[in-house]
Coordinates of C-alpha atoms and ligand atoms in Angstrom, one line a residue:
M26 CA 0.0 0.0 0.0
V27 CA 1.3 3.5 -0.9
S28 CA 1.7 5.6 2.2
K29 CA -0.4 8.8 2.2
S30 CA 1.6 12.0 2.5
F31 CA -0.9 14.5 3.8
S32 CA -3.4 14.7 6.6
V33 CA -6.1 16.9 8.1
T34 CA -7.2 16.8 11.8
G35 CA -10.5 18.2 13.0
L36 CA -10.4 20.3 16.2
G37 CA -14.0 21.3 15.8
A38 CA -16.8 21.7 13.2
C39 CA -16.9 18.0 12.5
G40 CA -20.5 16.9 12.3
E41 CA -21.6 20.3 13.7
V42 CA -21.8 23.9 12.8
G43 CA -19.5 26.1 15.0
R44 CA -16.0 26.1 16.4
S45 CA -14.3 25.6 13.0
A46 CA -10.7 24.6 13.5
F47 CA -8.5 22.2 11.6
I48 CA -4.8 21.2 11.3
L49 CA -3.8 20.7 7.7
D50 CA -0.5 18.9 7.1
F51 CA 0.2 19.7 3.5
G52 CA 4.0 19.9 3.1
E53 CA 3.8 22.2 6.1
K54 CA 1.4 22.2 9.0
F55 CA -1.3 25.0 9.1
L56 CA -4.0 25.9 11.5
L57 CA -7.2 26.5 9.4
D58 CA -9.6 28.8 11.3
Y59 CA -9.9 28.9 15.1
G60 CA -13.5 29.6 16.0
V61 CA -15.9 29.2 18.8
K62 CA -19.4 27.8 19.1
L63 CA -22.1 29.9 20.9
N64 CA -24.6 27.8 22.8
I65 CA -27.4 28.9 25.1
E66 CA -25.5 28.3 28.3
E67 CA -21.9 28.6 27.3
V68 CA -19.3 29.1 24.7
E69 CA -17.9 25.8 23.3
Y70 CA -14.2 25.8 22.2
P71 CA -12.3 23.7 19.7
L72 CA -9.6 21.3 20.8
E73 CA -6.3 22.8 21.8
V74 CA -3.6 23.2 19.1
N75 CA -1.0 20.7 20.3
E76 CA 1.4 20.7 17.4
H77 CA 3.7 23.2 15.9
V78 CA 2.1 25.0 12.9
K79 CA 3.9 27.1 10.3
A80 CA 1.0 29.5 10.1
A81 CA -2.7 30.2 10.9
V82 CA -5.0 30.8 8.0
I83 CA -8.4 32.5 8.7
S84 CA -11.1 32.1 6.1
H85 CA -13.4 34.9 7.3
A86 CA -14.3 37.0 10.4
H87 CA -17.4 35.1 11.7
L88 CA -16.8 34.1 15.3
D89 CA -17.2 30.4 14.5
H90 CA -14.1 30.8 12.4
S91 CA -12.0 33.5 14.0
G92 CA -13.2 33.8 17.6
L93 CA -10.4 32.0 19.4
L94 CA -7.4 33.3 17.4
P95 CA -6.2 35.7 20.1
Y96 CA -6.1 32.8 22.6
F97 CA -3.9 30.9 20.2
Y98 CA -1.6 33.9 20.1
K99 CA -1.1 33.8 23.8
D100 CA 1.9 31.5 23.2
S101 CA 2.4 31.2 19.4
N102 CA 4.8 33.2 17.3
C103 CA 3.8 32.0 13.8
L104 CA 2.3 34.3 11.2
S105 CA -1.4 34.4 10.5
F106 CA -2.9 35.0 7.0
M107 CA -6.3 36.7 6.3
T108 CA -7.7 39.5 4.2
Q109 CA -7.6 43.0 5.5
A110 CA -11.4 43.1 5.7
T111 CA -11.4 39.9 7.8
L112 CA -8.9 41.4 10.2
D113 CA -10.9 44.7 10.5
L114 CA -14.1 42.8 11.2
A115 CA -12.6 40.1 13.5
D116 CA -11.0 42.9 15.6
I117 CA -14.5 44.3 16.4
L118 CA -15.8 40.8 17.3
W119 CA -12.8 39.9 19.5
K120 CA -13.1 43.2 21.4
D121 CA -16.8 42.7 21.7
S122 CA -16.3 39.1 23.1
I123 CA -14.2 40.6 25.9
K124 CA -16.9 43.1 26.7
I125 CA -19.6 40.4 26.8
A126 CA -17.5 38.2 29.0
E127 CA -16.9 41.1 31.4
F128 CA -20.6 42.0 31.4
E129 CA -21.5 38.4 32.2
G130 CA -18.8 38.2 35.0
V131 CA -16.8 35.4 33.4
A132 CA -13.1 35.5 32.7
P133 CA -12.4 36.3 29.0
K134 CA -10.4 33.7 27.1
Y135 CA -7.9 36.5 26.1
T136 CA -7.0 40.0 26.8
R137 CA -7.0 43.2 24.8
A138 CA -3.1 43.0 24.7
E139 CA -3.4 39.5 23.2
I140 CA -5.7 40.9 20.5
E141 CA -2.9 43.4 19.7
R142 CA -0.4 40.6 19.7
T143 CA -2.6 38.7 17.2
R144 CA -2.8 41.8 14.9
K145 CA 1.0 42.1 15.0
H146 CA 1.5 38.5 13.8
N147 CA -0.9 39.0 10.9
F148 CA 0.1 39.2 7.3
I149 CA -2.6 40.5 4.9
V150 CA -3.3 38.4 1.9
P151 CA -5.4 39.9 -0.9
Y152 CA -7.5 37.9 -3.3
N153 CA -5.9 36.3 -6.4
K154 CA -2.3 36.8 -5.3
K155 CA -0.2 33.6 -4.8
F156 CA 1.8 33.9 -1.6
S157 CA 4.9 31.7 -1.1
L158 CA 5.1 29.8 2.2
G159 CA 8.5 28.2 1.5
N160 CA 9.2 24.5 1.2
D161 CA 7.5 24.4 -2.3
S162 CA 4.2 25.6 -0.8
S163 CA 2.0 28.5 -1.5
L164 CA -1.3 30.0 -0.5
E165 CA -3.9 31.9 -2.6
F166 CA -7.2 33.4 -1.6
F167 CA -10.3 33.7 -3.8
D168 CA -13.4 35.7 -3.0
A169 CA -15.8 33.3 -1.3
G170 CA -18.9 35.5 -1.7
H171 CA -20.1 34.8 1.9
I172 CA -19.3 38.0 3.8
L173 CA -17.0 40.9 3.3
G174 CA -13.4 39.6 3.0
S175 CA -14.4 35.9 3.1
A176 CA -11.9 33.7 1.3
L177 CA -11.7 30.3 -0.4
C178 CA -8.2 29.2 0.8
K179 CA -6.1 27.3 -1.8
F180 CA -2.9 25.6 -0.7
T181 CA -0.4 24.3 -3.2
H182 CA 2.4 21.9 -2.4
K183 CA 4.6 21.0 -5.3
D184 CA 2.1 19.8 -7.9
K185 CA -0.7 19.1 -5.5
T186 CA -3.5 21.5 -4.4
F187 CA -5.9 21.6 -1.4
L188 CA -8.9 23.9 -1.3
Y189 CA -10.6 24.8 2.0
T190 CA -13.9 26.6 1.3
G191 CA -14.5 28.2 4.7
D192 CA -18.1 29.4 4.4
Y193 CA -19.0 30.4 0.8
K194 CA -21.9 31.3 -1.4
V195 CA -22.0 30.4 -5.1
D196 CA -25.1 32.4 -6.2
E197 CA -25.2 36.1 -5.9
T198 CA -26.8 37.8 -2.9
Q199 CA -27.9 41.4 -2.3
L200 CA -24.4 42.4 -1.4
H201 CA -22.0 40.0 -3.1
A202 CA -21.7 38.7 -6.6
G203 CA -21.1 35.0 -5.6
C204 CA -17.8 33.2 -5.1
D205 CA -15.0 33.1 -7.6
L206 CA -15.3 29.5 -8.9
N207 CA -12.1 29.9 -11.1
V208 CA -9.6 28.7 -8.6
G209 CA -7.7 26.4 -11.0
K210 CA -6.9 22.8 -10.3
V211 CA -8.2 21.2 -7.1
D212 CA -6.9 17.8 -6.0
Y213 CA -8.3 17.8 -2.5
L214 CA -11.4 19.7 -1.2
M215 CA -12.5 20.5 2.3
V216 CA -16.0 21.8 1.9
E217 CA -18.6 23.4 4.2
S218 CA -21.9 21.4 4.4
T219 CA -24.3 23.7 6.3
Y220 CA -27.2 23.2 3.7
G221 CA -25.8 20.1 2.0
D222 CA -29.2 18.3 2.2
R223 CA -31.5 21.0 0.8
E224 CA -32.4 23.7 -1.6
Q225 CA -33.2 27.2 -0.4
A226 CA -36.2 29.3 -1.0
N227 CA -36.1 31.5 -4.2
R228 CA -34.2 34.5 -3.0
K229 CA -36.3 37.1 -4.8
L230 CA -39.6 35.6 -3.6
E231 CA -38.2 35.4 -0.1
E232 CA -37.2 39.1 -0.1
K233 CA -40.7 40.0 -1.3
A234 CA -42.4 37.9 1.4
F235 CA -40.1 39.4 4.0
C236 CA -40.8 43.0 3.0
E237 CA -44.6 42.3 2.8
S238 CA -44.5 40.8 6.3
V239 CA -42.5 43.8 7.7
Q240 CA -44.9 46.3 6.0
S241 CA -48.1 44.6 7.2
T242 CA -46.7 44.2 10.7
V243 CA -46.3 48.0 11.0
E244 CA -49.7 48.6 9.3
R245 CA -51.5 46.6 11.9
G246 CA -49.8 48.7 14.6
G247 CA -47.0 46.4 15.6
W248 CA -43.2 46.5 15.6
A249 CA -41.3 44.4 13.0
I250 CA -38.2 43.2 14.9
V251 CA -35.4 41.9 12.7
P252 CA -32.6 40.1 14.6
V253 CA -29.5 40.2 12.4
L254 CA -26.0 39.0 12.4
A255 CA -23.7 42.1 12.7
I256 CA -21.7 41.1 9.6
G257 CA -23.4 40.9 6.3
R258 CA -27.0 40.1 7.1
S259 CA -27.6 43.5 8.8
Q260 CA -26.3 45.5 5.9
E261 CA -28.2 43.2 3.5
V262 CA -31.5 43.5 5.3
I263 CA -31.3 47.3 5.3
D264 CA -30.5 47.2 1.6
I265 CA -33.5 45.0 0.9
L266 CA -35.9 47.1 2.9
S267 CA -34.7 50.2 1.1
K268 CA -35.1 48.5 -2.3
Y269 CA -38.7 47.7 -1.5
N270 CA -39.4 51.2 -0.2
I271 CA -40.8 50.1 3.1
D272 CA -43.1 52.8 4.3
A273 CA -42.2 53.0 8.0
P274 CA -39.5 54.3 10.2
I275 CA -36.5 52.0 10.2
Y276 CA -34.1 51.8 13.2
F277 CA -30.7 50.3 13.1
D278 CA -29.1 49.3 16.3
G279 CA -26.1 47.3 17.8
M280 CA -22.7 46.3 16.6
A281 CA -24.1 46.2 13.1
K282 CA -23.5 50.0 12.9
Q283 CA -19.7 49.7 13.6
V284 CA -19.5 46.8 11.1
S285 CA -21.2 49.0 8.5
E286 CA -18.4 51.6 8.8
I287 CA -16.0 48.8 7.7
Y288 CA -18.3 47.9 4.7
F289 CA -17.9 51.5 3.6
R290 CA -14.1 51.0 3.5
Y291 CA -14.2 48.3 0.9
P292 CA -16.5 49.4 -2.0
E293 CA -14.6 47.2 -4.4
L294 CA -15.7 44.1 -2.6
L295 CA -19.4 44.9 -2.9
K296 CA -21.8 44.5 -5.8
D297 CA -23.3 48.0 -5.4
S298 CA -21.5 49.9 -2.7
K299 CA -23.2 53.2 -3.6
G300 CA -26.7 51.6 -3.2
L301 CA -25.7 50.1 0.2
K302 CA -24.3 53.4 1.4
K303 CA -27.5 55.2 0.4
A304 CA -29.7 52.6 2.1
L305 CA -27.7 52.6 5.4
N306 CA -27.7 56.4 5.5
S307 CA -31.5 56.5 5.0
V308 CA -32.3 54.7 8.3
E309 CA -32.0 56.0 11.8
W310 CA -28.9 54.7 13.6
I311 CA -29.8 54.3 17.3
M312 CA -27.4 55.8 19.8
G313 CA -28.0 55.1 23.4
K314 CA -31.1 54.6 25.6
Q315 CA -33.0 57.7 24.4
G316 CA -32.9 56.5 20.8
R317 CA -34.2 53.0 21.9
N318 CA -37.1 54.6 23.8
R319 CA -37.9 56.7 20.8
A320 CA -37.9 53.7 18.5
L321 CA -40.5 52.1 20.7
K322 CA -42.9 55.0 20.8
N323 CA -44.6 54.4 17.4
P324 CA -44.8 51.2 15.3
G325 CA -41.7 50.7 13.1
V326 CA -39.0 48.4 12.0
V327 CA -36.0 47.6 14.2
V328 CA -33.0 45.9 12.7
S329 CA -30.5 44.9 15.4
T330 CA -28.0 42.3 16.6
S331 CA -27.7 39.6 17.7
G332 CA -29.0 37.4 14.9
M333 CA -29.7 34.3 17.0
M334 CA -31.0 36.4 19.9
H335 CA -28.0 35.7 22.1
G336 CA -28.5 39.0 23.9
G337 CA -27.5 42.1 22.1
P338 CA -29.7 45.3 21.9
V339 CA -32.3 43.4 19.9
M340 CA -33.4 41.8 23.2
H341 CA -34.3 45.2 24.5
Y342 CA -37.0 45.5 21.8
V343 CA -38.0 41.8 21.9
R344 CA -38.8 42.1 25.6
K345 CA -41.2 45.0 24.9
I346 CA -43.1 43.3 22.1
I347 CA -43.0 39.6 23.2
N348 CA -46.7 39.7 24.3
D349 CA -48.0 41.9 21.5
P350 CA -49.9 39.9 18.9
R351 CA -49.6 42.7 16.4
S352 CA -45.8 42.6 16.5
K353 CA -43.6 40.1 14.7
I354 CA -40.0 38.8 15.1
H355 CA -38.4 38.2 11.6
L356 CA -35.5 35.8 11.9
T357 CA -33.1 36.2 9.0
S358 CA -30.3 33.7 9.4
Y359 CA -29.4 30.2 10.3
Q360 CA -30.4 29.5 13.9
A361 CA -28.0 27.0 15.4
E362 CA -29.2 24.3 17.7
G363 CA -29.4 25.5 21.3
T364 CA -29.8 29.2 20.5
P365 CA -32.7 31.3 21.6
G366 CA -33.7 31.9 18.0
R367 CA -34.0 28.1 17.4
E368 CA -36.0 27.7 20.6
L369 CA -38.4 30.4 19.5
L370 CA -38.9 28.8 16.1
E371 CA -39.3 25.3 17.4
K372 CA -41.1 25.8 20.7
G373 CA -42.5 29.3 20.6
L374 CA -40.5 30.1 23.8
L375 CA -38.4 33.2 24.4
L376 CA -35.3 32.4 26.3
D377 CA -34.0 35.6 27.8
E378 CA -30.5 34.8 28.8
N379 CA -29.7 38.1 30.5
A380 CA -32.9 38.2 32.5
G381 CA -32.7 34.4 33.1
T382 CA -36.4 33.9 32.1
V383 CA -38.4 31.7 29.7
V384 CA -41.7 33.0 28.5
K385 CA -44.2 31.9 25.9
A386 CA -44.1 34.3 23.0
G387 CA -47.4 36.1 22.4
C388 CA -46.1 37.9 19.3
R389 CA -45.8 36.4 15.8
Y390 CA -42.5 35.0 14.6
E391 CA -41.2 33.6 11.3
K392 CA -37.9 32.7 9.8
F393 CA -36.9 34.0 6.3
D394 CA -34.3 32.3 4.3
F395 CA -31.5 34.7 3.3
S396 CA -28.7 32.2 3.5
A397 CA -25.1 33.2 2.8
H398 CA -24.3 29.5 2.5
P399 CA -24.7 27.4 -0.7
S400 CA -27.7 25.2 -1.2
Q401 CA -27.2 21.6 -2.2
S402 CA -27.3 22.4 -5.9
E403 CA -24.8 25.3 -5.5
L404 CA -22.5 23.0 -3.6
I405 CA -22.7 20.3 -6.3
K406 CA -22.2 22.9 -9.0
S407 CA -19.0 24.1 -7.4
I408 CA -17.7 20.6 -6.6
K409 CA -18.3 19.5 -10.3
K410 CA -16.4 22.6 -11.4
W411 CA -13.4 21.9 -9.1
N412 CA -13.5 18.2 -9.8
P413 CA -11.4 17.1 -6.8
K414 CA -10.3 13.4 -6.3
E415 CA -10.9 13.5 -2.5
I416 CA -13.5 15.4 -0.5
F417 CA -13.8 16.1 3.2
M418 CA -17.1 17.5 4.6
V419 CA -17.0 19.9 7.6
H420 CA -19.3 22.6 9.1
G421 CA -22.6 20.7 9.0
D422 CA -24.8 18.5 11.1
K423 CA -24.2 14.7 10.8
K424 CA -27.6 14.0 9.3
V425 CA -27.1 16.7 6.7
M426 CA -23.7 15.2 5.7
D427 CA -25.3 11.8 5.2
V428 CA -27.6 13.2 2.6
F429 CA -24.9 15.5 1.2
S430 CA -22.3 12.7 0.7
K431 CA -24.9 10.7 -1.3
S432 CA -25.6 13.6 -3.6
I433 CA -21.8 14.2 -4.0
Y434 CA -21.4 10.5 -4.9
S435 CA -24.2 10.5 -7.5
A436 CA -22.9 13.7 -9.1
T437 CA -19.2 12.9 -9.1
G438 CA -18.5 9.3 -8.1
V439 CA -16.4 10.6 -5.2
K440 CA -17.0 9.1 -1.7
A441 CA -16.8 12.2 0.6
T442 CA -15.4 11.7 4.1
R443 CA -16.9 13.3 7.2
L444 CA -14.0 14.5 9.4
E445 CA -14.2 13.5 13.1
T446 CA -13.2 15.7 16.0
G447 CA -9.8 14.8 17.3
K448 CA -9.1 12.3 14.6
R449 CA -6.3 12.6 11.9
T450 CA -7.5 11.7 8.4
Y451 CA -4.7 10.8 5.9
F452 CA -5.0 11.5 2.2
G453 CA -2.9 11.9 -0.9
Ligands
ZN514 ZN1 -19.5 32.4 8.1
ZN515 ZN1 -19.4 29.3 9.7

């Protein structure tokens, strides 16, 4: 038997969505992403990095991919690679994580000084520029179309190539044109699987249904509350509401505001930066308590973090309308298992983590499907284009991967492998 020269070890995000972290041994050893998983009760971490790595490579800023990097830099001196937009966005999220931990009275996993240390070890990698890593190895990023700065990460060692998708989106969204599928030859692929078992609602129809629901909520005298992820979804939702000319006051609250400032810095990474800027400038940015009280005086639309209702200013508004049958909570993103958003959708219960209460929701609620992840057909389209000889599935529930692997096999004849946490999988 020929011995296999490469390996990948899952430290998290194996059969689950959250805490993405992998060690890739591909000529050199690399840490791919180092994220956290936010559950109802606690934050879950990936396994520790117990081997020496040449570099850390971060696919994008979402906390489930970048959230623990400053902890890694407590005692690591290697370089990290990410896009400038990823670094700018992650920096906001890291600092916010410390604030949240302090607010909750728990010890933060890292300090502000360690965030600075992380920044100092960073090397910015733009899209479409091959960067040599020594030892016949190189790294190249391609636009992943998922959020601002998100990258498909391609490693080359001698004549072999390995592509890690991070999170990506093939089709265009309101903000992004879809990922860059032209990444050249791919021998080995590690692919996210979030929606590997299903198709998504038609985006245009979903946008229309969402805006009609928002408008009718305000017309019947209620508040349309829209919990959003700070990065990407919040900007996208404002852009969609503006496109449909919603006739109601729109309030924008939470960390999403700070993130939007960063979106303004990278117009070249957006489909229509002028349109987005106009939309964001046409809504009222809430500053402080007075603004929040004003937003709750007359029916209107509130777009605020956090997207899965893990605290954040959105909960201030949710508490006020939870028993109002005219009002409606419009969830707009994937709701991970164990999050308050998922509990609301599945059981009609509002878990208020800060107040420590659980109440039956008297308001309306519905989830709208604005995914920034590929549907099954988008996944298969990209896999067929890349045509790898080995495939590793990560970042998805186990049941989803069972369905996804079957569809990969029938489309390509390749038997995809589900990585397991703590286990080294050899290939090559
Ligand atoms: Zn993501
Ligand atoms: Zn993710």
